mmCIF file of C-alpha atoms in Angstrom:
data_model
loop_
_atom_site.group_PDB
_atom_site.id
_atom_site.type_symbol
_atom_site.label_atom_id
_atom_site.label_comp_id
_atom_site.label_asym_id
_atom_site.label_seq_id
_atom_site.Cartn_x
_atom_site.Cartn_y
_atom_site.Cartn_z
ATOM 1 C CA MET Z 1 0.173 0.198 0.106
ATOM 2 C CA LYS Z 2 1.365 3.377 -0.682
ATOM 3 C CA PHE Z 3 0.009 6.986 -0.165
ATOM 4 C CA ILE Z 4 1.073 10.217 -0.903
ATOM 5 C CA HIS Z 5 0.959 12.918 1.840
ATOM 6 C CA ALA Z 6 1.140 16.393 1.264
ATOM 7 C CA ALA Z 7 0.256 19.884 3.357
ATOM 8 C CA ASP Z 8 0.720 23.331 2.811
ATOM 9 C CA ILE Z 9 -0.115 24.238 -0.878
ATOM 10 C CA HIS Z 10 -1.367 27.761 -0.751
ATOM 11 C CA LEU Z 11 -2.435 27.409 -4.046
ATOM 12 C CA ASP Z 12 -2.192 30.855 -6.106
ATOM 13 C CA SER Z 13 0.227 32.102 -3.073
ATOM 14 C CA PRO Z 14 2.527 34.183 -4.621
ATOM 15 C CA LEU Z 15 6.552 34.228 -4.547
ATOM 16 C CA THR Z 16 8.298 37.036 -3.196
ATOM 17 C CA GLY Z 17 11.211 38.966 -3.263
ATOM 18 C CA LEU Z 18 12.196 38.817 -7.123
ATOM 19 C CA SER Z 19 9.302 40.281 -8.344
ATOM 20 C CA ALA Z 20 10.254 44.126 -8.085
ATOM 21 C CA TYR Z 21 13.330 43.005 -10.648
ATOM 22 C CA ALA Z 22 12.703 44.154 -14.336
ATOM 23 C CA ASP Z 23 14.621 40.831 -15.423
ATOM 24 C CA ALA Z 24 12.613 38.528 -12.755
ATOM 25 C CA PRO Z 25 10.867 35.290 -14.015
ATOM 26 C CA VAL Z 26 7.248 36.813 -13.595
ATOM 27 C CA GLU Z 27 5.196 34.111 -15.298
ATOM 28 C CA MET Z 28 6.830 30.980 -12.645
ATOM 29 C CA LEU Z 29 6.467 33.400 -9.987
ATOM 30 C CA ARG Z 30 3.012 33.721 -10.849
ATOM 31 C CA THR Z 31 2.743 29.967 -11.005
ATOM 32 C CA ALA Z 32 4.856 28.397 -9.017
ATOM 33 C CA THR Z 33 2.393 27.021 -6.476
ATOM 34 C CA ARG Z 34 0.460 25.483 -9.218
ATOM 35 C CA ASP Z 35 3.052 24.013 -10.986
ATOM 36 C CA ALA Z 36 4.411 22.266 -7.979
ATOM 37 C CA PHE Z 37 0.975 20.712 -7.253
ATOM 38 C CA SER Z 38 0.628 19.386 -10.603
ATOM 39 C CA ASN Z 39 3.616 17.951 -10.334
ATOM 40 C CA LEU Z 40 2.345 16.384 -7.727
ATOM 41 C CA VAL Z 41 -0.307 14.797 -8.842
ATOM 42 C CA THR Z 42 1.974 13.608 -12.060
ATOM 43 C CA GLU Z 43 3.860 11.674 -9.423
ATOM 44 C CA ALA Z 44 0.927 9.945 -7.735
ATOM 45 C CA ILE Z 45 -0.029 8.861 -11.395
ATOM 46 C CA GLU Z 46 3.072 7.423 -12.220
ATOM 47 C CA GLN Z 47 3.582 6.247 -8.998
ATOM 48 C CA ALA Z 48 -0.149 4.298 -8.733
ATOM 49 C CA VAL Z 49 -0.444 4.961 -5.032
ATOM 50 C CA ASP Z 50 -3.645 3.944 -3.002
ATOM 51 C CA PHE Z 51 -4.654 7.460 -2.113
ATOM 52 C CA MET Z 52 -3.493 10.904 -1.329
ATOM 53 C CA VAL Z 53 -3.274 12.582 1.897
ATOM 54 C CA ILE Z 54 -4.005 16.450 2.257
ATOM 55 C CA ALA Z 55 -3.393 18.019 5.757
ATOM 56 C CA GLY Z 56 -4.694 21.232 5.214
ATOM 57 C CA ASP Z 57 -3.833 24.646 4.131
ATOM 58 C CA LEU Z 58 -4.564 23.353 0.182
ATOM 59 C CA TYR Z 59 -6.247 27.314 -0.042
ATOM 60 C CA ASP Z 60 -4.137 30.759 0.971
ATOM 61 C CA GLY Z 61 -6.748 32.434 3.165
ATOM 62 C CA THR Z 62 -8.824 35.593 1.939
ATOM 63 C CA TRP Z 63 -7.371 34.855 -1.579
ATOM 64 C CA LYS Z 64 -11.128 35.418 -3.812
ATOM 65 C CA ASP Z 65 -10.050 34.010 -7.198
ATOM 66 C CA HIS Z 66 -12.412 30.950 -8.005
ATOM 67 C CA ASN Z 67 -10.277 29.749 -11.165
ATOM 68 C CA THR Z 68 -8.192 28.897 -7.699
ATOM 69 C CA GLY Z 69 -10.502 26.554 -6.528
ATOM 70 C CA ILE Z 70 -11.476 25.512 -10.735
ATOM 71 C CA TYR Z 71 -7.931 24.261 -10.792
ATOM 72 C CA PHE Z 72 -8.058 22.223 -7.918
ATOM 73 C CA CYS Z 73 -10.637 20.352 -9.249
ATOM 74 C CA LYS Z 74 -9.312 19.748 -12.387
ATOM 75 C CA GLU Z 75 -6.746 17.940 -11.137
ATOM 76 C CA MET Z 76 -8.380 16.492 -8.716
ATOM 77 C CA GLY Z 77 -10.223 15.132 -12.166
ATOM 78 C CA ARG Z 78 -6.737 13.218 -12.901
ATOM 79 C CA LEU Z 79 -6.743 11.702 -10.098
ATOM 80 C CA LYS Z 80 -10.079 10.339 -10.104
ATOM 81 C CA LYS Z 81 -9.039 8.909 -14.101
ATOM 82 C CA ALA Z 82 -6.416 7.250 -12.231
ATOM 83 C CA GLY Z 83 -9.086 5.834 -9.641
ATOM 84 C CA ILE Z 84 -6.665 7.636 -6.736
ATOM 85 C CA PRO Z 85 -8.607 9.357 -3.831
ATOM 86 C CA VAL Z 86 -8.172 12.144 -1.618
ATOM 87 C CA TYR Z 87 -8.610 12.950 1.604
ATOM 88 C CA LEU Z 88 -8.278 16.761 2.327
ATOM 89 C CA LEU Z 89 -8.287 18.331 6.099
ATOM 90 C CA PHE Z 90 -9.098 21.763 6.295
ATOM 91 C CA GLY Z 91 -6.195 24.096 8.152
ATOM 92 C CA ASN Z 92 -6.441 27.652 9.188
ATOM 93 C CA HIS Z 93 -5.860 29.503 5.473
ATOM 94 C CA ASP Z 94 -8.734 27.257 4.473
ATOM 95 C CA ALA Z 95 -11.154 28.177 7.135
ATOM 96 C CA GLU Z 96 -10.921 31.607 5.900
ATOM 97 C CA SER Z 97 -10.911 30.908 2.357
ATOM 98 C CA GLU Z 98 -14.320 31.448 0.470
ATOM 99 C CA MET Z 99 -13.886 28.635 -1.972
ATOM 100 C CA THR Z 100 -13.514 26.023 0.976
ATOM 101 C CA LYS Z 101 -17.315 26.707 2.069
ATOM 102 C CA LYS Z 102 -18.820 27.668 -1.421
ATOM 103 C CA LEU Z 103 -17.338 25.160 -4.013
ATOM 104 C CA GLN Z 104 -18.258 22.076 -4.345
ATOM 105 C CA LEU Z 105 -15.575 19.072 -4.433
ATOM 106 C CA PRO Z 106 -15.474 16.209 -6.831
ATOM 107 C CA ASP Z 107 -16.401 12.987 -5.603
ATOM 108 C CA ASN Z 108 -13.206 11.605 -5.071
ATOM 109 C CA VAL Z 109 -12.227 13.979 -2.947
ATOM 110 C CA PHE Z 110 -13.382 13.314 0.896
ATOM 111 C CA ALA Z 111 -12.950 16.215 3.583
ATOM 112 C CA PHE Z 112 -12.981 15.767 7.382
ATOM 113 C CA ASP Z 113 -15.859 16.941 8.991
ATOM 114 C CA THR Z 114 -15.007 20.465 11.250
ATOM 115 C CA ARG Z 115 -17.629 20.188 13.737
ATOM 116 C CA LYS Z 116 -15.968 16.874 15.038
ATOM 117 C CA PRO Z 117 -13.856 13.963 14.510
ATOM 118 C CA ASN Z 118 -14.230 11.400 11.919
ATOM 119 C CA THR Z 119 -13.180 8.612 10.330
ATOM 120 C CA PHE Z 120 -12.720 7.210 6.697
ATOM 121 C CA ARG Z 121 -12.363 3.653 6.447
ATOM 122 C CA LEU Z 122 -10.640 1.942 3.401
ATOM 123 C CA ASP Z 123 -11.342 -1.625 3.990
ATOM 124 C CA ASN Z 124 -10.016 -2.994 0.727
ATOM 125 C CA LEU Z 125 -6.924 -1.258 2.261
ATOM 126 C CA LYS Z 126 -7.219 -2.225 5.641
ATOM 127 C CA VAL Z 127 -6.622 2.223 6.618
ATOM 128 C CA ALA Z 128 -8.706 4.291 8.811
ATOM 129 C CA LEU Z 129 -8.135 7.935 8.535
ATOM 130 C CA HIS Z 130 -8.950 10.393 11.254
ATOM 131 C CA GLY Z 131 -8.656 13.863 11.208
ATOM 132 C CA ARG Z 132 -10.885 17.057 12.037
ATOM 133 C CA SER Z 133 -10.945 19.913 9.621
ATOM 134 C CA PHE Z 134 -10.868 23.836 11.236
ATOM 135 C CA ARG Z 135 -13.856 25.443 11.323
ATOM 136 C CA GLU Z 136 -12.174 28.834 12.232
ATOM 137 C CA LYS Z 137 -8.871 30.027 11.581
ATOM 138 C CA GLU Z 138 -8.190 30.781 15.399
ATOM 139 C CA THR Z 139 -8.609 27.450 16.364
ATOM 140 C CA LEU Z 140 -6.379 27.495 19.329
ATOM 141 C CA GLU Z 141 -7.573 23.995 21.525
ATOM 142 C CA ASN Z 142 -5.870 20.993 21.302
ATOM 143 C CA LEU Z 143 -8.016 18.669 19.070
ATOM 144 C CA VAL Z 144 -6.099 15.446 19.509
ATOM 145 C CA THR Z 145 -7.695 14.787 22.815
ATOM 146 C CA GLY Z 146 -10.988 14.526 20.535
ATOM 147 C CA TYR Z 147 -9.756 11.830 18.097
ATOM 148 C CA PRO Z 148 -11.261 8.284 17.853
ATOM 149 C CA ALA Z 149 -9.174 5.283 19.296
ATOM 150 C CA PRO Z 150 -7.101 3.446 16.750
ATOM 151 C CA VAL Z 151 -9.634 0.684 14.455
ATOM 152 C CA PRO Z 152 -8.299 -2.981 15.053
ATOM 153 C CA GLY Z 153 -6.478 -4.802 12.356
ATOM 154 C CA MET Z 154 -6.208 -1.661 10.326
ATOM 155 C CA PHE Z 155 -2.870 0.946 9.486
ATOM 156 C CA ASN Z 156 -4.234 3.831 11.490
ATOM 157 C CA ILE Z 157 -3.982 7.360 10.375
ATOM 158 C CA GLY Z 158 -4.295 10.448 12.215
ATOM 159 C CA VAL Z 159 -4.471 13.901 9.720
ATOM 160 C CA LEU Z 160 -4.197 17.075 11.957
ATOM 161 C CA HIS Z 161 -3.009 20.391 10.915
ATOM 162 C CA THR Z 162 -1.098 21.784 13.966
ATOM 163 C CA ALA Z 163 1.907 23.894 14.994
ATOM 164 C CA LEU Z 164 3.421 20.802 17.583
ATOM 165 C CA GLU Z 165 5.422 22.027 20.509
ATOM 166 C CA GLY Z 166 8.313 24.072 19.952
ATOM 167 C CA ASN Z 167 7.277 25.626 16.447
ATOM 168 C CA ALA Z 168 7.647 29.209 17.753
ATOM 169 C CA ALA Z 169 7.925 30.176 13.760
ATOM 170 C CA HIS Z 170 4.257 29.092 13.291
ATOM 171 C CA ALA Z 171 1.281 30.373 15.217
ATOM 172 C CA THR Z 172 0.130 27.907 17.669
ATOM 173 C CA TYR Z 173 -2.542 26.552 15.977
ATOM 174 C CA ALA Z 174 -4.600 23.504 17.660
ATOM 175 C CA PRO Z 175 -1.588 22.857 19.997
ATOM 176 C CA CYS Z 176 -0.653 19.433 20.941
ATOM 177 C CA CYS Z 177 2.729 17.603 22.146
ATOM 178 C CA LEU Z 178 4.731 14.473 20.302
ATOM 179 C CA ASP Z 179 3.761 12.423 23.360
ATOM 180 C CA GLU Z 180 0.232 12.516 22.983
ATOM 181 C CA LEU Z 181 0.573 11.621 19.552
ATOM 182 C CA HIS Z 182 2.296 8.781 20.198
ATOM 183 C CA ALA Z 183 0.080 7.872 23.009
ATOM 184 C CA LYS Z 184 -3.112 7.765 20.537
ATOM 185 C CA GLY Z 185 -1.891 4.447 19.258
ATOM 186 C CA TYR Z 186 -1.593 5.154 15.656
ATOM 187 C CA HIS Z 187 0.427 4.248 12.857
ATOM 188 C CA TYR Z 188 1.192 7.013 11.517
ATOM 189 C CA TRP Z 189 0.375 11.087 11.718
ATOM 190 C CA ALA Z 190 -0.043 13.282 8.583
ATOM 191 C CA LEU Z 191 0.453 16.672 10.317
ATOM 192 C CA GLY Z 192 0.115 20.029 8.218
ATOM 193 C CA HIS Z 193 0.927 23.429 9.161
ATOM 194 C CA VAL Z 194 4.999 23.393 9.734
ATOM 195 C CA HIS Z 195 6.307 24.249 6.111
ATOM 196 C CA GLU Z 196 9.637 22.229 7.004
ATOM 197 C CA TYR Z 197 10.103 19.083 6.550
ATOM 198 C CA GLN Z 198 10.390 16.930 9.774
ATOM 199 C CA ILE Z 199 10.205 13.957 11.364
ATOM 200 C CA TRP Z 200 9.968 11.657 14.239
ATOM 201 C CA GLU Z 201 9.842 7.786 14.906
ATOM 202 C CA GLY Z 202 8.510 6.290 17.702
ATOM 203 C CA ALA Z 203 5.410 4.441 18.937
ATOM 204 C CA SER Z 204 3.985 6.268 15.713
ATOM 205 C CA THR Z 205 5.727 7.857 12.968
ATOM 206 C CA VAL Z 206 4.877 11.324 12.683
ATOM 207 C CA VAL Z 207 5.805 13.781 9.967
ATOM 208 C CA PHE Z 208 5.380 17.180 8.016
ATOM 209 C CA PRO Z 209 6.250 17.028 4.935
ATOM 210 C CA GLY Z 210 6.817 20.726 4.584
ATOM 211 C CA ASN Z 211 5.294 23.363 2.459
ATOM 212 C CA LEU Z 212 5.449 22.056 -2.026
ATOM 213 C CA GLN Z 213 6.814 25.347 -3.338
ATOM 214 C CA GLY Z 214 8.838 27.914 -1.291
ATOM 215 C CA ARG Z 215 7.798 31.467 -1.509
ATOM 216 C CA HIS Z 216 10.137 33.367 -0.079
ATOM 217 C CA ILE Z 217 13.819 33.618 1.004
ATOM 218 C CA ARG Z 218 12.404 32.249 4.550
ATOM 219 C CA GLU Z 219 11.744 28.862 2.951
ATOM 220 C CA THR Z 220 15.091 27.722 1.235
ATOM 221 C CA GLY Z 221 16.038 24.418 -0.135
ATOM 222 C CA PRO Z 222 13.972 21.258 -1.538
ATOM 223 C CA ARG Z 223 9.979 21.111 -1.018
ATOM 224 C CA GLY Z 224 7.361 18.483 -1.790
ATOM 225 C CA ALA Z 225 5.491 15.824 -0.001
ATOM 226 C CA VAL Z 226 6.272 12.415 1.347
ATOM 227 C CA MET Z 227 5.167 9.031 -0.615
ATOM 228 C CA VAL Z 228 5.143 6.015 2.457
ATOM 229 C CA THR Z 229 4.540 2.450 1.500
ATOM 230 C CA ALA Z 230 3.122 0.179 4.157
ATOM 231 C CA ASP Z 231 2.305 -3.269 4.858
ATOM 232 C CA GLU Z 232 0.708 -5.379 7.374
ATOM 233 C CA GLN Z 233 3.991 -5.239 9.327
ATOM 234 C CA GLY Z 234 3.459 -1.387 9.165
ATOM 235 C CA ILE Z 235 5.662 1.462 7.558
ATOM 236 C CA GLN Z 236 8.372 0.330 5.602
ATOM 237 C CA ASP Z 237 9.365 3.056 3.601
ATOM 238 C CA ILE Z 238 9.442 6.838 3.596
ATOM 239 C CA GLN Z 239 10.081 8.978 0.470
ATOM 240 C CA ARG Z 240 10.559 12.605 -0.054
ATOM 241 C CA LEU Z 241 9.417 14.038 -3.443
ATOM 242 C CA PHE Z 242 10.583 16.949 -4.533
ATOM 243 C CA VAL Z 243 7.893 18.898 -6.774
ATOM 244 C CA ASP Z 244 8.965 22.454 -6.627
ATOM 245 C CA VAL Z 245 9.555 24.757 -9.736
ATOM 246 C CA LEU Z 246 12.238 27.208 -8.001
ATOM 247 C CA ARG Z 247 14.403 26.430 -5.220
ATOM 248 C CA TRP Z 248 15.367 29.256 -2.984
ATOM 249 C CA ALA Z 249 19.138 29.452 -1.243
ATOM 250 C CA SER Z 250 20.800 31.896 1.305
ATOM 251 C CA LEU Z 251 24.506 31.661 0.549
ATOM 252 C CA GLU Z 252 26.873 33.189 2.938
ATOM 253 C CA VAL Z 253 30.514 34.133 1.092
ATOM 254 C CA ASP Z 254 33.554 34.742 3.259
ATOM 255 C CA VAL Z 255 35.492 38.039 2.165
ATOM 256 C CA THR Z 256 38.343 37.671 5.051
ATOM 257 C CA GLU Z 257 41.037 37.523 2.520
ATOM 258 C CA CYS Z 258 39.991 39.613 0.118
ATOM 259 C CA LYS Z 259 41.265 43.094 -0.039
ATOM 260 C CA THR Z 260 39.300 44.354 -2.989
ATOM 261 C CA LEU Z 261 35.680 45.211 -4.453
ATOM 262 C CA SER Z 262 36.948 42.750 -7.799
ATOM 263 C CA GLU Z 263 38.280 39.987 -5.236
ATOM 264 C CA VAL Z 264 35.150 40.093 -3.494
ATOM 265 C CA VAL Z 265 32.944 39.690 -6.827
ATOM 266 C CA SER Z 266 35.323 37.037 -7.707
ATOM 267 C CA ARG Z 267 34.808 35.370 -4.376
ATOM 268 C CA ILE Z 268 31.144 35.492 -4.543
ATOM 269 C CA GLY Z 269 31.328 33.810 -8.413
ATOM 270 C CA LYS Z 270 33.253 30.905 -7.250
ATOM 271 C CA ALA Z 271 30.440 30.035 -4.518
ATOM 272 C CA LEU Z 272 27.322 30.865 -7.248
ATOM 273 C CA ASP Z 273 29.195 28.128 -9.254
ATOM 274 C CA GLU Z 274 29.380 25.593 -6.528
ATOM 275 C CA LEU Z 275 26.265 26.284 -5.699
ATOM 276 C CA VAL Z 276 25.218 25.778 -9.410
ATOM 277 C CA GLU Z 277 27.033 22.283 -9.820
ATOM 278 C CA SER Z 278 25.563 20.900 -6.583
ATOM 279 C CA SER Z 279 21.444 21.531 -7.715
ATOM 280 C CA PRO Z 280 19.875 19.903 -10.054
ATOM 281 C CA SER Z 281 20.182 21.588 -13.312
ATOM 282 C CA THR Z 282 16.303 21.387 -14.446
ATOM 283 C CA ILE Z 283 15.250 24.021 -11.183
ATOM 284 C CA PRO Z 284 15.446 27.623 -10.871
ATOM 285 C CA ILE Z 285 17.527 28.987 -7.449
ATOM 286 C CA ALA Z 286 16.638 32.488 -6.664
ATOM 287 C CA VAL Z 287 19.743 33.446 -4.034
ATOM 288 C CA ARG Z 288 20.642 35.821 -1.241
ATOM 289 C CA ILE Z 289 23.697 36.672 -0.892
ATOM 290 C CA THR Z 290 25.337 37.519 2.742
ATOM 291 C CA VAL Z 291 29.394 38.837 2.472
ATOM 292 C CA THR Z 292 30.892 38.131 5.168
ATOM 293 C CA GLY Z 293 34.324 38.377 7.070
ATOM 294 C CA LYS Z 294 36.895 40.876 8.548
ATOM 295 C CA THR Z 295 38.610 42.380 5.428
ATOM 296 C CA ALA Z 296 40.447 45.200 3.977
ATOM 297 C CA ALA Z 297 37.930 45.020 1.270
ATOM 298 C CA HIS Z 298 35.431 46.560 3.464
ATOM 299 C CA GLY Z 299 35.801 50.333 2.907
ATOM 300 C CA ASP Z 300 35.106 49.561 -0.594
ATOM 301 C CA LEU Z 301 31.952 47.473 0.107
ATOM 302 C CA PHE Z 302 30.652 50.066 2.586
ATOM 303 C CA GLY Z 303 28.095 52.159 0.979
ATOM 304 C CA LEU Z 304 28.750 50.050 -2.443
ATOM 305 C CA GLU Z 305 25.606 47.495 -2.113
ATOM 306 C CA SER Z 306 23.896 48.756 -5.430
ATOM 307 C CA GLN Z 307 27.493 48.391 -7.287
ATOM 308 C CA LEU Z 308 27.870 45.260 -5.698
ATOM 309 C CA ARG Z 309 24.794 43.831 -6.502
ATOM 310 C CA ALA Z 310 25.442 45.207 -10.193
ATOM 311 C CA GLU Z 311 28.177 43.199 -10.377
ATOM 312 C CA VAL Z 312 26.560 40.076 -9.179
ATOM 313 C CA LEU Z 313 23.839 40.375 -11.650
ATOM 314 C CA ALA Z 314 26.172 40.379 -13.894
ATOM 315 C CA LEU Z 315 27.753 37.515 -12.515
ATOM 316 C CA ALA Z 316 24.292 35.564 -12.605
ATOM 317 C CA VAL Z 317 23.193 36.430 -15.705
ATOM 318 C CA ALA Z 318 26.713 35.201 -17.524
ATOM 319 C CA MET Z 319 26.730 32.098 -15.525
ATOM 320 C CA GLY Z 320 23.027 30.758 -15.465
ATOM 321 C CA GLY Z 321 20.698 32.691 -17.573
ATOM 322 C CA GLU Z 322 17.013 31.703 -16.384
ATOM 323 C CA ARG Z 323 18.639 29.229 -14.257
ATOM 324 C CA LEU Z 324 19.983 31.488 -11.322
ATOM 325 C CA TRP Z 325 18.593 34.746 -9.901
ATOM 326 C CA ILE Z 326 19.961 36.782 -7.271
ATOM 327 C CA GLU Z 327 17.108 38.482 -4.808
ATOM 328 C CA LYS Z 328 19.138 40.431 -2.872
ATOM 329 C CA VAL Z 329 23.232 41.313 -1.842
ATOM 330 C CA ARG Z 330 23.658 41.791 2.009
ATOM 331 C CA VAL Z 331 26.881 43.297 3.019
ATOM 332 C CA ALA Z 332 27.659 42.018 6.483
ATOM 333 C CA THR Z 333 31.420 42.584 6.955
ATOM 334 C CA SER Z 334 33.513 44.628 9.303
ATOM 335 C CA ALA Z 335 37.344 46.318 9.315
ATOM 336 C CA ALA Z 336 40.364 44.152 9.254
ATOM 337 C CA ASP Z 337 42.047 45.070 12.566
ATOM 338 C CA ASP Z 338 45.179 43.632 12.066
ATOM 339 C CA GLY Z 339 48.541 45.077 13.774
ATOM 340 C CA GLU Z 340 49.792 46.181 10.296
ATOM 341 C CA ALA Z 341 46.421 47.873 9.440
ATOM 342 C CA LEU Z 342 46.202 49.370 12.399
ATOM 343 C CA ARG Z 343 50.375 50.746 12.725
ATOM 344 C CA ALA Z 344 49.490 52.151 8.824
ATOM 345 C CA ARG Z 345 46.316 54.451 10.235
ATOM 346 C CA ALA Z 346 48.768 55.170 13.336
ATOM 347 C CA ASP Z 347 51.583 56.670 11.025
ATOM 348 C CA ALA Z 348 48.788 58.549 8.834
ATOM 349 C CA LEU Z 349 47.502 60.225 11.870
ATOM 350 C CA SER Z 350 50.979 61.319 13.015
ATOM 351 C CA ASP Z 351 51.889 62.936 9.718
ATOM 352 C CA LEU Z 352 48.753 64.205 9.439
ATOM 353 C CA GLN Z 353 49.686 65.730 13.098
ATOM 354 C CA ASP Z 354 53.026 66.649 12.069
ATOM 355 C CA LEU Z 355 51.471 68.539 8.944
ATOM 356 C CA LEU Z 356 49.050 70.784 10.586
ATOM 357 C CA GLN Z 357 51.387 72.127 13.016
ATOM 358 C CA ALA Z 358 54.020 73.025 10.739
ATOM 359 C CA ALA Z 359 51.289 74.832 8.738
ATOM 360 C CA GLU Z 360 51.172 77.600 10.513
ATOM 361 C CA SER Z 361 54.764 78.500 10.736
ATOM 362 C CA ASP Z 362 55.482 77.795 6.888
ATOM 363 C CA ALA Z 363 54.887 80.388 4.210
ATOM 364 C CA ASP Z 364 55.849 78.800 1.615
ATOM 365 C CA PHE Z 365 53.990 75.571 2.664
ATOM 366 C CA LEU Z 366 50.882 77.999 2.873
ATOM 367 C CA ASN Z 367 51.457 80.393 0.053
ATOM 368 C CA SER Z 368 51.150 77.546 -2.056
ATOM 369 C CA LEU Z 369 48.355 75.667 -0.397
ATOM 370 C CA GLN Z 370 46.728 79.452 -0.691
ATOM 371 C CA ASP Z 371 46.877 79.350 -4.896
ATOM 372 C CA ASP Z 372 45.713 75.587 -4.920
ATOM 373 C CA LEU Z 373 42.785 75.951 -3.283
ATOM 374 C CA LEU Z 374 42.027 79.011 -4.726
ATOM 375 C CA SER Z 375 42.028 77.863 -8.085
ATOM 376 C CA LEU Z 376 39.767 75.422 -7.005
ATOM 377 C CA VAL Z 377 37.593 77.396 -5.150
ATOM 378 C CA ASN Z 378 37.311 79.808 -8.184
ATOM 379 C CA LYS Z 379 35.462 76.407 -10.023
ATOM 380 C CA ALA Z 380 32.941 76.666 -8.175
ATOM 381 C CA PRO Z 381 29.759 78.336 -8.763
ATOM 382 C CA LEU Z 382 29.749 81.877 -7.822
ATOM 383 C CA GLU Z 383 27.162 82.030 -5.118
ATOM 384 C CA LEU Z 384 29.059 79.115 -3.496
ATOM 385 C CA GLN Z 385 32.262 80.960 -3.595
ATOM 386 C CA THR Z 386 30.452 83.980 -1.384
ATOM 387 C CA SER Z 387 28.582 82.144 1.070
ATOM 388 C CA VAL Z 388 30.317 79.197 2.386
ATOM 389 C CA PRO Z 389 32.611 80.388 5.070
ATOM 390 C CA TYR Z 390 35.692 78.332 4.300
ATOM 391 C CA PHE Z 391 35.889 79.329 0.903
ATOM 392 C CA LYS Z 392 34.898 83.212 1.489
ATOM 393 C CA ALA Z 393 38.319 82.627 3.498
ATOM 394 C CA ILE Z 394 40.549 80.964 0.714
ATOM 395 C CA ARG Z 395 39.111 83.655 -1.687
ATOM 396 C CA SER Z 396 40.096 86.493 1.021
ATOM 397 C CA GLY Z 397 43.687 85.060 1.905
ATOM 398 C CA GLU Z 398 42.866 84.004 5.248
ATOM 399 C CA LEU Z 399 43.850 80.734 5.181
ATOM 400 C CA VAL Z 400 46.486 81.478 8.243
ATOM 401 C CA ASP Z 401 43.688 81.900 10.282
ATOM 402 C CA LEU Z 402 41.859 79.317 9.161
ATOM 403 C CA VAL Z 403 44.627 76.784 9.406
ATOM 404 C CA ARG Z 404 45.005 78.364 13.686
ATOM 405 C CA GLU Z 405 41.305 78.236 13.801
ATOM 406 C CA VAL Z 406 40.717 74.384 13.234
ATOM 407 C CA ARG Z 407 43.943 72.922 14.020
ATOM 408 C CA PRO Z 408 43.365 72.721 17.446
ATOM 409 C CA GLY Z 409 39.912 71.399 17.552
ATOM 410 C CA LEU Z 410 41.572 68.925 14.237
ATOM 411 C CA LEU Z 411 44.290 67.259 16.932
ATOM 412 C CA SER Z 412 41.983 67.020 19.894
ATOM 413 C CA HIS Z 413 39.550 64.860 17.363
ATOM 414 C CA LEU Z 414 42.656 62.907 16.094
ATOM 415 C CA ALA Z 415 44.332 62.187 19.332
ATOM 416 C CA LYS Z 416 41.038 60.239 20.117
ATOM 417 C CA VAL Z 417 41.176 58.473 17.075
ATOM 418 C CA GLU Z 418 44.951 57.269 17.740
#
């Protein structure tokens, strides 16, 4: 006996993070969740599974386009022709959806009740599925306590949309703990709500399959469902099915050894090469790059994120075309503070102090500096020449007074820096 367990499909939910870019894969972003679901249905037919379980959040909240529901019915028609029934539990996002309440489901789709747990028995397979759908989005009570006892002589599956214990990243809907699930005596718990794949073995096998399609940079890595194979002895195999059509990746690049922006770009290029080579050739990747490390290039990078992003975009286009998309480039470096750099900075500050101290009594130097500065000031607009105090001082030949005015304060600041 084989069945597919999926959850958190969020049909027609938009992918975020790339749509602001002129070269973004707009069509792929728009249809990604549908394409992933179609891939799942194709897998179910090709693998000739006995049934499919959807553990909540088929839809995406208050989305009102009924074409989403019509698309779902069309895909269920494909499964019906293949003789594959679907057992559907509504989660918190489905409870908000108009389609959950109004659209008639195909007759091969069986929805769990919202008022109390109910059981579907598949006598030919000796399988019993137990579950309760969300009636309201804010379902905060523990639903597990009301689930029925396992049916003797059958493979019992509990279907539940829950935050489970310890998942602070998700709203605490239908909270329960792992021990409660194991104590129920079911063979398998088909969970939904948490978007990351997780599995626990024990008295029961408890599984979050994760969502079908990553929708933003916080949902990185491969996404899909699971296929479970079982017999009268229990579960024999759990296999992940990856059906996503665009994959998100977060890439941290250490540029500690780099000294220039050019070297940083080169290091990022190598990291992107490695990422592309290790990823399936058929799936585009949307990447967030974070540049880290204590580096001599920190000064070059500081304030130049837009230039760095342009350089990285050029790399991505050259490497992948439709294969690689840059979601964001973040600079999180710090300045290298090695002994040599500190000594060089101290020497430079010392030289500047000496220059300022000598300038006050060096008439030739001041006259030369006066001439150089005056030629520059004369190139400025007349209104600036006559309104900016330092410009006015240079035009009137008051450079000596200017040096005397700023030198004490500047030397004091330099002493603090050193």
